[in-house]
Coordinates of C-alpha atoms and ligand atoms in Angstrom, one line a residue:
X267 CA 0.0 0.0 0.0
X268 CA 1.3 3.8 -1.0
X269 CA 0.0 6.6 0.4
X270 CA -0.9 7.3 -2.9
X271 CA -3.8 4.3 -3.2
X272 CA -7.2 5.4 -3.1
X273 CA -9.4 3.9 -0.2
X274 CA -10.7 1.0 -1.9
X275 CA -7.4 -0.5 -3.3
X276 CA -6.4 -2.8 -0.7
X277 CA -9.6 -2.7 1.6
X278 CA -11.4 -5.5 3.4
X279 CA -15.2 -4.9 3.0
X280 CA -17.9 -6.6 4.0
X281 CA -21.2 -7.3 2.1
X282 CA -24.5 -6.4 4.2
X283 CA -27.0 -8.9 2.5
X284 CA -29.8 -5.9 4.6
X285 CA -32.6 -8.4 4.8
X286 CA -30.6 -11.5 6.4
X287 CA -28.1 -9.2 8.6
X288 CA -30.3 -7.6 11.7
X289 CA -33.9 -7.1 12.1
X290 CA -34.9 -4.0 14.7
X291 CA -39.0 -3.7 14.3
X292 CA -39.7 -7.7 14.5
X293 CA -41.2 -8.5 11.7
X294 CA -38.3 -11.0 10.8
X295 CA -36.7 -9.2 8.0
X296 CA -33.3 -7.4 8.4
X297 CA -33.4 -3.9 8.4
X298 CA -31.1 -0.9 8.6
X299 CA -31.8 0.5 12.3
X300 CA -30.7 -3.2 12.9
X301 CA -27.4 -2.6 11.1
X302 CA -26.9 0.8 12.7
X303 CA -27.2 -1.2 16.3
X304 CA -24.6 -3.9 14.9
X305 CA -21.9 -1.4 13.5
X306 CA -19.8 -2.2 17.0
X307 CA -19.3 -5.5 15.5
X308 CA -17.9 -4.7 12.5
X309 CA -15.8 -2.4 13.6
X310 CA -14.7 -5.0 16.2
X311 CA -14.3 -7.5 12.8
X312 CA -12.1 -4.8 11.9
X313 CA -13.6 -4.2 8.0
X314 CA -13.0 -1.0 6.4
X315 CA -16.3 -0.6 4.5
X316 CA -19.4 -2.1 3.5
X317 CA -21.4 -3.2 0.9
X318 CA -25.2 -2.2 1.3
X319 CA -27.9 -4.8 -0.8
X320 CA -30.5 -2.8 -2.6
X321 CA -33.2 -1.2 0.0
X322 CA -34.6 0.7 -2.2
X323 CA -38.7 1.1 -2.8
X324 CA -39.1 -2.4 -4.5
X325 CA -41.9 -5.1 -4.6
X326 CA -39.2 -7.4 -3.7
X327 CA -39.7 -9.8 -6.7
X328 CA -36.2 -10.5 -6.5
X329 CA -35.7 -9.4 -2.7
X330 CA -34.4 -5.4 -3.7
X331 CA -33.2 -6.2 -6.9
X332 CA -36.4 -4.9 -8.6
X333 CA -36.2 -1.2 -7.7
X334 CA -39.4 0.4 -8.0
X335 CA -37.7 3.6 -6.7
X336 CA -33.8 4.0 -6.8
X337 CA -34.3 7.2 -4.4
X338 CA -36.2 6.2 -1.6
X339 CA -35.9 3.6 0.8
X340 CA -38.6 0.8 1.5
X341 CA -40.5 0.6 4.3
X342 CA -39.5 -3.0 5.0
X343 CA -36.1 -1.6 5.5
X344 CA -36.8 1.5 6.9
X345 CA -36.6 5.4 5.7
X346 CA -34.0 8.0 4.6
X347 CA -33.5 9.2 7.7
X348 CA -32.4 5.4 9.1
X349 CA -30.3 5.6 5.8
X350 CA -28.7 8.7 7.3
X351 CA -28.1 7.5 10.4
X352 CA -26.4 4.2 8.7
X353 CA -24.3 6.7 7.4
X354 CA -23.0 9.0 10.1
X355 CA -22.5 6.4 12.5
X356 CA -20.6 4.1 9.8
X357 CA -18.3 6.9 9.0
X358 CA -17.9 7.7 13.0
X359 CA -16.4 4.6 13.3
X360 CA -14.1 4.9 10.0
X361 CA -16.1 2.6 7.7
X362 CA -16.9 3.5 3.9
X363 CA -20.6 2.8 2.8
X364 CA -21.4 1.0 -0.4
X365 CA -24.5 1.4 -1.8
X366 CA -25.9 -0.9 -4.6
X367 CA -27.4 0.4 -8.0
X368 CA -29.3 -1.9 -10.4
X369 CA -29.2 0.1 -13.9
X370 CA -30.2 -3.4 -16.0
X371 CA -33.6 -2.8 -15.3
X372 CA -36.5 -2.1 -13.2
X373 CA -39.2 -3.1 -11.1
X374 CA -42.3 -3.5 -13.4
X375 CA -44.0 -1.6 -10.4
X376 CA -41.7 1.5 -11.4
X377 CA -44.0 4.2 -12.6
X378 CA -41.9 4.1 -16.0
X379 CA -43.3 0.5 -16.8
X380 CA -46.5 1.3 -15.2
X381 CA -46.8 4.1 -18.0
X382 CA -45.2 1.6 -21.0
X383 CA -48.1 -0.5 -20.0
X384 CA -50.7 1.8 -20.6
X385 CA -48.7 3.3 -23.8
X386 CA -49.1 2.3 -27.5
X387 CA -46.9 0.3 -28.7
X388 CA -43.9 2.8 -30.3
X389 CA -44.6 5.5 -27.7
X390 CA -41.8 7.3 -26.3
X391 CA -43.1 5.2 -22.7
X392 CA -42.4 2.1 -25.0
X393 CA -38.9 3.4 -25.5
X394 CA -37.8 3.3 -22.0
X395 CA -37.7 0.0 -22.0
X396 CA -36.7 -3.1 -24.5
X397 CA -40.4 -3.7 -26.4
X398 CA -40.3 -5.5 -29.7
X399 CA -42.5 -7.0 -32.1
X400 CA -42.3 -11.2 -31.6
X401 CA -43.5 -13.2 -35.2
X402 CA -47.3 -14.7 -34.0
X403 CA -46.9 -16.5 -30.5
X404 CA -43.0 -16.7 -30.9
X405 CA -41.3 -14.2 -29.2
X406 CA -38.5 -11.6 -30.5
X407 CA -35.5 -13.7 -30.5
X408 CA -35.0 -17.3 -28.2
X409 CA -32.8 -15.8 -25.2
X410 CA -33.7 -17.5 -22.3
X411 CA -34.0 -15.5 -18.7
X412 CA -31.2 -16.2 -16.0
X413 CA -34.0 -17.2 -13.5
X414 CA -35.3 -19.5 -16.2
X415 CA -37.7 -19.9 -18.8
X416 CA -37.9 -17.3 -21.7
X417 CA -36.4 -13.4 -21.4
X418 CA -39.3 -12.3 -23.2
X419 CA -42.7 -11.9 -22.0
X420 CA -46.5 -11.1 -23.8
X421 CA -48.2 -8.0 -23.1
X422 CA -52.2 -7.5 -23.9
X423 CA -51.5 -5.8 -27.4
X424 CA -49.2 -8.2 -28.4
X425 CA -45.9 -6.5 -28.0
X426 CA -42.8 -8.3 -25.9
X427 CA -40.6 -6.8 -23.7
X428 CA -37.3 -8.1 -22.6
X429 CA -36.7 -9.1 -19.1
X430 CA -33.1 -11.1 -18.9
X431 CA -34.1 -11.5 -14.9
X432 CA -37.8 -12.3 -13.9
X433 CA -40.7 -10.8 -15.8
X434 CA -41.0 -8.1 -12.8
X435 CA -37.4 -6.9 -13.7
X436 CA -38.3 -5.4 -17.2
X437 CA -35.0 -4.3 -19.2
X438 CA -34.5 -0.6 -19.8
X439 CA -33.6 0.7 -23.1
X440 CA -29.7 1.8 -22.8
X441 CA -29.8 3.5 -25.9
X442 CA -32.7 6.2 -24.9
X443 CA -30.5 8.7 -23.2
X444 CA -33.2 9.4 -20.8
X445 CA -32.0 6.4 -18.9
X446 CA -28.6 7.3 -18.3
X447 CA -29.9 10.7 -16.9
X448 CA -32.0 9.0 -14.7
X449 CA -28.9 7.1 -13.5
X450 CA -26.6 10.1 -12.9
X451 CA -29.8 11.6 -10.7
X452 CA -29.7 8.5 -8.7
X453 CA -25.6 8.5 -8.4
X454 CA -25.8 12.1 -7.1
X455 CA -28.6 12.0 -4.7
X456 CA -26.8 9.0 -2.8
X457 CA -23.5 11.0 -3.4
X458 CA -25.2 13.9 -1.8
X459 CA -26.3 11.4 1.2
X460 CA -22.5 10.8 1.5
X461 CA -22.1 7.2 0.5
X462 CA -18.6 6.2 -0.4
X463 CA -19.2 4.2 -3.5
X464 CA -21.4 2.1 -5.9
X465 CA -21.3 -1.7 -6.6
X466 CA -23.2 -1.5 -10.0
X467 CA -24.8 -4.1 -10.2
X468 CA -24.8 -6.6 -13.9
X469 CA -22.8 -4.1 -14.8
X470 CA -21.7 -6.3 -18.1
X471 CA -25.5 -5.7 -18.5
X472 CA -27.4 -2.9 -19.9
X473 CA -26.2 -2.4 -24.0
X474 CA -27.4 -4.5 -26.2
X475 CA -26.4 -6.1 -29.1
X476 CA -27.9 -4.2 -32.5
X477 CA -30.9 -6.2 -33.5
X478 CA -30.8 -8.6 -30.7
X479 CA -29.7 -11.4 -32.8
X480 CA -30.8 -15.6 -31.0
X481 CA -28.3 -17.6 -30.1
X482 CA -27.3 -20.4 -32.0
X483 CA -30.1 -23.3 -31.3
X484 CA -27.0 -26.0 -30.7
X485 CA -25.7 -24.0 -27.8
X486 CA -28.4 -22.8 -26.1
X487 CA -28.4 -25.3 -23.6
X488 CA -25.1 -23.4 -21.7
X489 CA -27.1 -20.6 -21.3
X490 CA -29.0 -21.6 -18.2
X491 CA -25.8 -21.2 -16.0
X492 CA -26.8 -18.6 -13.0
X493 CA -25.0 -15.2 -14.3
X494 CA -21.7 -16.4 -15.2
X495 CA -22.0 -15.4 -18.9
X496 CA -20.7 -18.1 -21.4
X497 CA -18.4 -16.6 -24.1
X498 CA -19.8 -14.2 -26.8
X499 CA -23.5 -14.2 -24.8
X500 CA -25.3 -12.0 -27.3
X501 CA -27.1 -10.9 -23.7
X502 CA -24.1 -9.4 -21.8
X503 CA -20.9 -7.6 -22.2
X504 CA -22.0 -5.6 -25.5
X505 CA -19.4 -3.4 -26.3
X506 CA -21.4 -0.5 -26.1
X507 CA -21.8 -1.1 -22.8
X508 CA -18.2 0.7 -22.1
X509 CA -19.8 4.1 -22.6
X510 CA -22.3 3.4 -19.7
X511 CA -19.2 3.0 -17.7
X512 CA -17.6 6.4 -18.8
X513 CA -21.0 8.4 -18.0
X514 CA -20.9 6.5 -14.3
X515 CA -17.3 7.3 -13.8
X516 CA -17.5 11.0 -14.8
X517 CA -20.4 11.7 -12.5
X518 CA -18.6 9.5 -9.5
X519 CA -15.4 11.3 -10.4
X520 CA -17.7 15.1 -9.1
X521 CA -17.3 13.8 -5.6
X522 CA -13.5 13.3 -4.7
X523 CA -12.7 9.6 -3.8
X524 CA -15.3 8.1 -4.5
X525 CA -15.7 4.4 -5.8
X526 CA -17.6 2.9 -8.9
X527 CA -17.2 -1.1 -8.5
X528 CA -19.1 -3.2 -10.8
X529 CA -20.1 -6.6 -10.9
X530 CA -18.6 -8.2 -14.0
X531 CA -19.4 -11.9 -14.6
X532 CA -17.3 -12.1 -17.9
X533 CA -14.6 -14.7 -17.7
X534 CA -12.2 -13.9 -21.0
X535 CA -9.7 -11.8 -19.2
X536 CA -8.9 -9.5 -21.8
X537 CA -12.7 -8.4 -21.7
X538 CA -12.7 -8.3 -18.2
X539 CA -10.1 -6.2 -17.8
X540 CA -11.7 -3.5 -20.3
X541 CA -14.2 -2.7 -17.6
X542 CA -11.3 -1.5 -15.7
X543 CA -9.3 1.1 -17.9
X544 CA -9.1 4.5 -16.2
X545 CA -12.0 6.1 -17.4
X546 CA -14.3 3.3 -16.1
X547 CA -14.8 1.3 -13.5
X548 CA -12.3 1.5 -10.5
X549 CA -13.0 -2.2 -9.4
X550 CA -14.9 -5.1 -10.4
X551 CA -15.7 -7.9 -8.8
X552 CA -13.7 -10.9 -10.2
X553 CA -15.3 -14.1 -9.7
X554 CA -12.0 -16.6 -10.1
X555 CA -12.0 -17.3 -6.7
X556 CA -15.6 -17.9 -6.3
X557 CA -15.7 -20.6 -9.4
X558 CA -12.2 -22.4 -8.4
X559 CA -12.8 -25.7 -7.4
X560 CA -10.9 -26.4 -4.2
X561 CA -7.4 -27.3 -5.9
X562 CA -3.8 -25.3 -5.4
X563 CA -3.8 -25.4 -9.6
X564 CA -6.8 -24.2 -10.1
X565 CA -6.5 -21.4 -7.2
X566 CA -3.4 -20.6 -8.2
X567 CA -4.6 -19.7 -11.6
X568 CA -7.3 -17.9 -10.6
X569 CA -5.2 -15.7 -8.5
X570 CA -2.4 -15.2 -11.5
X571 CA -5.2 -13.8 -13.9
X572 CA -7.2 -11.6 -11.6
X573 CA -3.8 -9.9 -11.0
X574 CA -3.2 -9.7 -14.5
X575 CA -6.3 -8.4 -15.7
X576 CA -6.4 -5.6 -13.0
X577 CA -2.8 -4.8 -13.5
X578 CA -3.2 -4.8 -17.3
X579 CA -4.9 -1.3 -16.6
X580 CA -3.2 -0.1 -13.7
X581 CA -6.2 -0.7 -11.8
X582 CA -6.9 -3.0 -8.4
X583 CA -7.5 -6.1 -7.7
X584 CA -10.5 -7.3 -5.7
X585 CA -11.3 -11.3 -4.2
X586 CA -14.4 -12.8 -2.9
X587 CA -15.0 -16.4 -1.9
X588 CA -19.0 -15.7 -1.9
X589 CA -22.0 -13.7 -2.0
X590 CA -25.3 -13.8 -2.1
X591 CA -26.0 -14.9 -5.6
X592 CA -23.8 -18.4 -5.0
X593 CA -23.4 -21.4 -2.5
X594 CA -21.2 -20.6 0.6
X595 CA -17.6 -21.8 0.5
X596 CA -18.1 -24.1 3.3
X597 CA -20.5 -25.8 1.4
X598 CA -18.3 -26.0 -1.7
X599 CA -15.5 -26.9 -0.1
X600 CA -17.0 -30.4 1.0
X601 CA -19.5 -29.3 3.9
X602 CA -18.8 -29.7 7.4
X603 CA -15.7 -30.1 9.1
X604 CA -13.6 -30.7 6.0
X605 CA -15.3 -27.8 4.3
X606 CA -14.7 -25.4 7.4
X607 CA -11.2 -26.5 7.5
X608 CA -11.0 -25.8 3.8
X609 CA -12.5 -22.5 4.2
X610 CA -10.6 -21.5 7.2
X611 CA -7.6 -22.0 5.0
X612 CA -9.2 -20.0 2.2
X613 CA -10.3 -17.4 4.2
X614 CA -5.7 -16.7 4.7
X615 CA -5.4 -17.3 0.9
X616 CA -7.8 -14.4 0.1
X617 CA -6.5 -12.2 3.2
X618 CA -3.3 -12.6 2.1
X619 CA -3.9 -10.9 -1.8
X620 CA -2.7 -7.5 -2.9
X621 CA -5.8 -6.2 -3.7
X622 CA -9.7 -5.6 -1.9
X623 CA -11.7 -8.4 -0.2
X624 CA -15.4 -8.9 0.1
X625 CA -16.6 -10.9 2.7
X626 CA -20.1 -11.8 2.7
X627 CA -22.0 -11.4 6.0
X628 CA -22.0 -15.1 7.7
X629 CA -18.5 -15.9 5.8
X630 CA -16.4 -14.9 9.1
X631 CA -19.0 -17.1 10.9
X632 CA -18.6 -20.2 8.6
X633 CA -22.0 -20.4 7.9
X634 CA -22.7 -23.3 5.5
X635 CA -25.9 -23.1 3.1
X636 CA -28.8 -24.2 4.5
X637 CA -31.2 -26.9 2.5
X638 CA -34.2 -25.2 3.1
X639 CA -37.6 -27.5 2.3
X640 CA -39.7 -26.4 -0.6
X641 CA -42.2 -24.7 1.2
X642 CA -40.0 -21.5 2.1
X643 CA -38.0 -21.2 -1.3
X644 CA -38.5 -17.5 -2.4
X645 CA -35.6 -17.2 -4.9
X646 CA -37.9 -16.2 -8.4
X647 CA -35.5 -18.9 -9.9
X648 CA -37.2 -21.6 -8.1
X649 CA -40.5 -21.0 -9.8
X650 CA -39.3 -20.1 -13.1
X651 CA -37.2 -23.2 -13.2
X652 CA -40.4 -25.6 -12.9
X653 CA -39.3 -26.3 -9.7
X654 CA -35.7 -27.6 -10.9
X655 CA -33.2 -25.0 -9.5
X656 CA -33.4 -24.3 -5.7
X657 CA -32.2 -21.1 -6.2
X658 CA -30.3 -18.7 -3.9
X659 CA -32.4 -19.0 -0.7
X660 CA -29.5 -21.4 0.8
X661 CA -27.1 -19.2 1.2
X662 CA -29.1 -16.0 2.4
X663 CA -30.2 -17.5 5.5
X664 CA -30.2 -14.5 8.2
X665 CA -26.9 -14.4 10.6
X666 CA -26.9 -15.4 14.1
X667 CA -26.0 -13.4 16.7
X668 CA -27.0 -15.2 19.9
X669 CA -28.5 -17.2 22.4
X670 CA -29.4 -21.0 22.0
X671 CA -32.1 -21.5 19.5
X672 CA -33.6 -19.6 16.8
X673 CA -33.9 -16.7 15.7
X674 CA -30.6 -16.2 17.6
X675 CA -30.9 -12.7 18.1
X676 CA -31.3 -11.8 14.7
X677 CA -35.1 -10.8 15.2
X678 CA -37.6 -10.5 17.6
X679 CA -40.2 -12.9 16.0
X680 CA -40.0 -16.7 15.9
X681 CA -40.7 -16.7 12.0
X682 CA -37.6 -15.1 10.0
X683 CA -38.2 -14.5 6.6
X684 CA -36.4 -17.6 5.7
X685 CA -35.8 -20.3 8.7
X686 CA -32.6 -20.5 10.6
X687 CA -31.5 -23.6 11.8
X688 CA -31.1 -24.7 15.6
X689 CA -27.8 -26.5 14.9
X690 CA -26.6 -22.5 14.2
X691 CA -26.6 -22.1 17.9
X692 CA -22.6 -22.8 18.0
X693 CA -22.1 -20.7 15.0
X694 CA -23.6 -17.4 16.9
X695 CA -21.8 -14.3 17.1
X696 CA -21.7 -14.5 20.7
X697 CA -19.5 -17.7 21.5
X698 CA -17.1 -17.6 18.6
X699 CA -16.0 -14.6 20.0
X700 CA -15.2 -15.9 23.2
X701 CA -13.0 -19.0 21.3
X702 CA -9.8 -18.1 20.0
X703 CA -10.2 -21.1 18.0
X704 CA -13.5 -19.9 16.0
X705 CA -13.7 -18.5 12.7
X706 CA -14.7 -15.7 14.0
X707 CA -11.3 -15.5 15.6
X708 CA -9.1 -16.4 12.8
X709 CA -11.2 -13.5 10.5
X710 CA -10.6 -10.7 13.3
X711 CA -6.7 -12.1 14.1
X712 CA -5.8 -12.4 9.9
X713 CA -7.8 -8.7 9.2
X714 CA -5.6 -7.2 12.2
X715 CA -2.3 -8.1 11.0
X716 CA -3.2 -7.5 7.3
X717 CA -3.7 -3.6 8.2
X718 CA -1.2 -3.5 10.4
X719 CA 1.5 -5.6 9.4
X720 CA 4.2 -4.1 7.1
X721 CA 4.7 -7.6 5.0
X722 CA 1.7 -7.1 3.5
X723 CA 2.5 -4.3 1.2
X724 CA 3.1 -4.7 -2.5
X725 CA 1.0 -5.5 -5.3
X726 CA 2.5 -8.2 -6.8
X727 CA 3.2 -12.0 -5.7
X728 CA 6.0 -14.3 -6.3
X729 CA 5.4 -17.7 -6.7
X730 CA 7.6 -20.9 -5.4
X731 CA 8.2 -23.7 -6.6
X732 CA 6.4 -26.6 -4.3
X733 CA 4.8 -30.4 -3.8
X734 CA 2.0 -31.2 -5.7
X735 CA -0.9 -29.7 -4.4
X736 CA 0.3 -27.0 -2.9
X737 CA 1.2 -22.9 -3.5
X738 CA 3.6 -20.6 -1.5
X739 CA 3.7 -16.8 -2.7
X740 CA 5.5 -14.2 -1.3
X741 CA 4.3 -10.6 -1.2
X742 CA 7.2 -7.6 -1.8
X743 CA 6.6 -6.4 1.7
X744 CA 7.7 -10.3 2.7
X745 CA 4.5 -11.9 3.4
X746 CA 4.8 -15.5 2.8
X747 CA 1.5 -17.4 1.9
X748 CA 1.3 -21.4 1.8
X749 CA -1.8 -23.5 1.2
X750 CA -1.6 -27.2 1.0
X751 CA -4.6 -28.8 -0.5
X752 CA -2.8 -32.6 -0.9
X753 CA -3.1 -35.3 0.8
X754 CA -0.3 -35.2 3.2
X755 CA 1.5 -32.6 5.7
X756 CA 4.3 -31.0 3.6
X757 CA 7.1 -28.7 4.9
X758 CA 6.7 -24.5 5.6
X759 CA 8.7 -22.2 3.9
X760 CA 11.1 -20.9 5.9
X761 CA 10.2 -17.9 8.1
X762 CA 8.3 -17.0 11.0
X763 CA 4.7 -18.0 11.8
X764 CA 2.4 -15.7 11.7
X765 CA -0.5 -17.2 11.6
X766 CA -2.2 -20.7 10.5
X767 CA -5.7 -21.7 9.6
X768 CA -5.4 -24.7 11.7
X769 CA -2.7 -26.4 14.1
X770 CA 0.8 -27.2 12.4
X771 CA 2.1 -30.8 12.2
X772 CA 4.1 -32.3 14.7
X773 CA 7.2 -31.9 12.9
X774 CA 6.3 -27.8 11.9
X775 CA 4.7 -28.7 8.6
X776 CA 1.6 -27.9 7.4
X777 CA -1.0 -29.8 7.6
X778 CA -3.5 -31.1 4.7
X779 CA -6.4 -28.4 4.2
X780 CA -4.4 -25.7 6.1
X781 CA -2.7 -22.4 5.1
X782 CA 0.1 -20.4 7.0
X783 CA 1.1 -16.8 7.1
X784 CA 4.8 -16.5 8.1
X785 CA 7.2 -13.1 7.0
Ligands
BGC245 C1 -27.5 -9.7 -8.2 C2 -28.6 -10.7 -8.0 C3 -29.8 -10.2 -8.8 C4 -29.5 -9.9 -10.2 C5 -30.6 -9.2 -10.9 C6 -27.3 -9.8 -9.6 O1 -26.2 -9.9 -10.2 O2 -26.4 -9.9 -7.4 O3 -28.9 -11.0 -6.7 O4 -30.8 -11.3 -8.8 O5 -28.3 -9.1 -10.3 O6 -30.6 -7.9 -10.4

């Protein structure tokens, strides 16, 4: 780190998922007075900003993500003035706020679709959104929506419009510049509010391809993947979309220090990395952590091209195990003791990266995804899959704080908005904090000495040679990162311990499923 970075380059931040976090008014939905009354903790954790899920006015179709109103807050969550208050008492105890924007679409509730509704088709209402003629019953082109089923949907007069999310997130038209005014309104009234930053959401989103050609009918069936884009997706990553990004940068870049971080699910580097050139985004989320399997190759790949790609533009990298949108690491990893231990020794990999980290709320806690039964799904995926695709429900579960049975603190009422389960009770807040040997513990130790250990400066790593299944780096500032994922206890580097994600061998080596920290 140089004095010179900006806030955000080498950051730890920590995603508020609003509605699973805290819950102040009992109705069993997280809220923002009940994050204002948890902010000791995550100062405690140590994190230097957060990420805020959308709490804007929205139907909640897709839990926030179908903003009927990108400049007011719902009720569920609360008002402006609890937004304020976030605010002030976030930045009293030296914490950035991120707040979310969704420029992709809308809620259909929004009083722009409302209007397109009621419009002729070829209206300038029409034109705020993607309307086009389909040929008889068969839609405009055959893309299929990311929750499932078609992207297209029927209205009375027997226009389409294009949704590439659930029907109640209609696309808006990118190329009526009345959008993009809309946006920089919205960017400055939060800006005004004092947030720190956006994280723009599908930010590879928004332009479309000119005459929104289908997709070939022999590869249609690797479109059904959850967000992660297969390459040349005629749905996301238009090149026009790159302008979007220069009008959100230039109105950011009125505020001094302010950060535009977008949510890229585009996996050719080269493309990636074009998101990030210096007159558009500052960060993106890079997803090469969150897709590796749990194997020193494959991690140590991942690692090499998210370097690269930010580096390519002299911009920043950023690393997240999870959010909201995928199955916890825990989980991934191999579930329950093998996948904590596995995640534990993630959890040093990612601390240990030049670069940000996003840690989503319940990470530092090892929470595992939950298999919820049917009856509670709400993830829109669910029911637009035929009942196929679970969805995201699993891994939204709300956090528990304390006490020894549901909701753990997290609410008031008995019924959460999705159930927590009673095994949670040794996951809580409250007694990892009193074990030094929690993952609570291991988070709060390994943030501590990445701000205030000199080894970790530096923006690039150095790679050893080592066994099979295993990685060692080595940071400028002389932070030495090992990770074993073999079979068998292999030796340390040679330096002095500065951490481990679980105990050391007999001998001094490191253990299967374990990483080490030494300078
Ligand atoms: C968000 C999802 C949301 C989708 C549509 C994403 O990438 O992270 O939670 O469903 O955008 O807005």
């Amino acid at each position: 780190m140089t004095s010179r970075d900006p806030w955000w380059a080498n950051a730890v931040c920590y995603q508020v998922y609003v509605r699973s976090f805290a819950d102040s008014n009992g109705d069993g939905i997280g809220d923002l007075e009940g994050l204002r009354s948890r902010l000791g903790y995550l100062e405690l954790l140590g994190v230097q900003a957060l990420w805020l899920t959308p709490f804007y006015r929205s139907p909640m179709a897709d839990h926030g993500y179908d903003v009927a109103d990108p400049r007011d807050v719902d009720p569920v969550f609360g008002d402006l003035a609890a937004f304020d208050a976030v605010i002030a008492d976030a930045h009293e105890c030296g914490m950035k706020i991120i707040v979310d924007v969704v420029p992709n679409h809308s809620s259909d509730q929004h009083e722009w679709f409302q209007a397109a509704l009621a419009a002729e088709p070829g209206s300038p209402e029409r034109a705020r959104y993607v309307f086009a003629d389909g040929e008889g019953d068969e839609p405009p082109n055959n893309w299929p929506s990311i929750f499932g089923g078609p992207a297209w949907t029927q209205v009375p007069d027997g226009q389409w419009y294009l949704h590439l999310f659930a029907p109640e997130q209609p696309d808006l038209n990118w190329a009526n510049p009345e959008i993009s005014e809309d946006l920089a309104k919205t960017l400055r009234f939060w800006l005004d509010r004092g947030v720190d930053g956006f994280r723009i959401d599908v930010a590879h989103g928004m332009a479309k391809p000119d005459g929104l050609p289908s997709i070939p009918a022999d590869e249609l069936k690797q479109f059904s993947e959850l967000l992660a884009a297969p390459e040349h997706d005629p749905r996301f990553d238009a090149d026009g979309v790159h302008d979007i990004h220069r009008m959100i940068r230039s109105v950011v870049d009125e505020y001094p220090d302010k950060l535009a971080l977008g949510e890229i699910w585009v996996r050719d580097a080269d493309r990636f990395a074009m998101y990030l050139r210096p007159d558009e985004l500052h960060q993106a989320f890079y997803f090469g952590l969150t897709e590796a399997v749990y194997d020193a190759d494959e991690i140590r790949e991942a690692i090499t091209s998210g370097l690269q790609a930010a580096e390519s533009v002299g911009s920043h990298s950023t690393w997240t195990l999870s959010n909201h949108d995928v199955v916890r690491e825990v989980t991934r990893y191999g579930d329950g003791e093998l996948g904590t231990r596995r995640a534990r020794a993630m959890a040093l990999v990612e601390l240990a990266l030049p670069g940000a980290v996003y840690i989503y709320n319940g990470e530092e806690l090892g929470l595992p995804n939950v298999d919820l039964p049917d009856e509670v799904l709400q993830d829109p995926t669910w029911e637009r899959s035929g009942h196929t695709e679970r969805g995201r429900d699993g891994c939204r579960v709300p956090v528990p704080w304390e006490g020894n049975e549901p909701p753990f603190g997290f609410s008031t009422a008995e019924d959460t908005w999705l159930p927590m389960p009673p095994e949670w009770r040794e996951l809580c807040v409250e007694k990892q904090l009193e074990d030094p040997g929690s993952m609570l513990s291991l988070y709060r130790s390994a943030i501590d000495l990445r701000q205030k250990n000199p080894a970790f400066t530096g923006n690039t790593v150095e790679w050893f040679a080592g066994p099979a299944g295993c990685f060692a780096f080595r940071r400028p500032g002389g932070l030495i990162c090992a990770l074993n994922t073999s079979g068998a206890p292999v030796p340390l580097p040679p330096g002095d311990l500065l951490l481990a994600s679980g105990p050391l061998a007999e001998d001094g080596y490191l253990p299967t499923d374990t990483a080490a920290w030494l300078a």
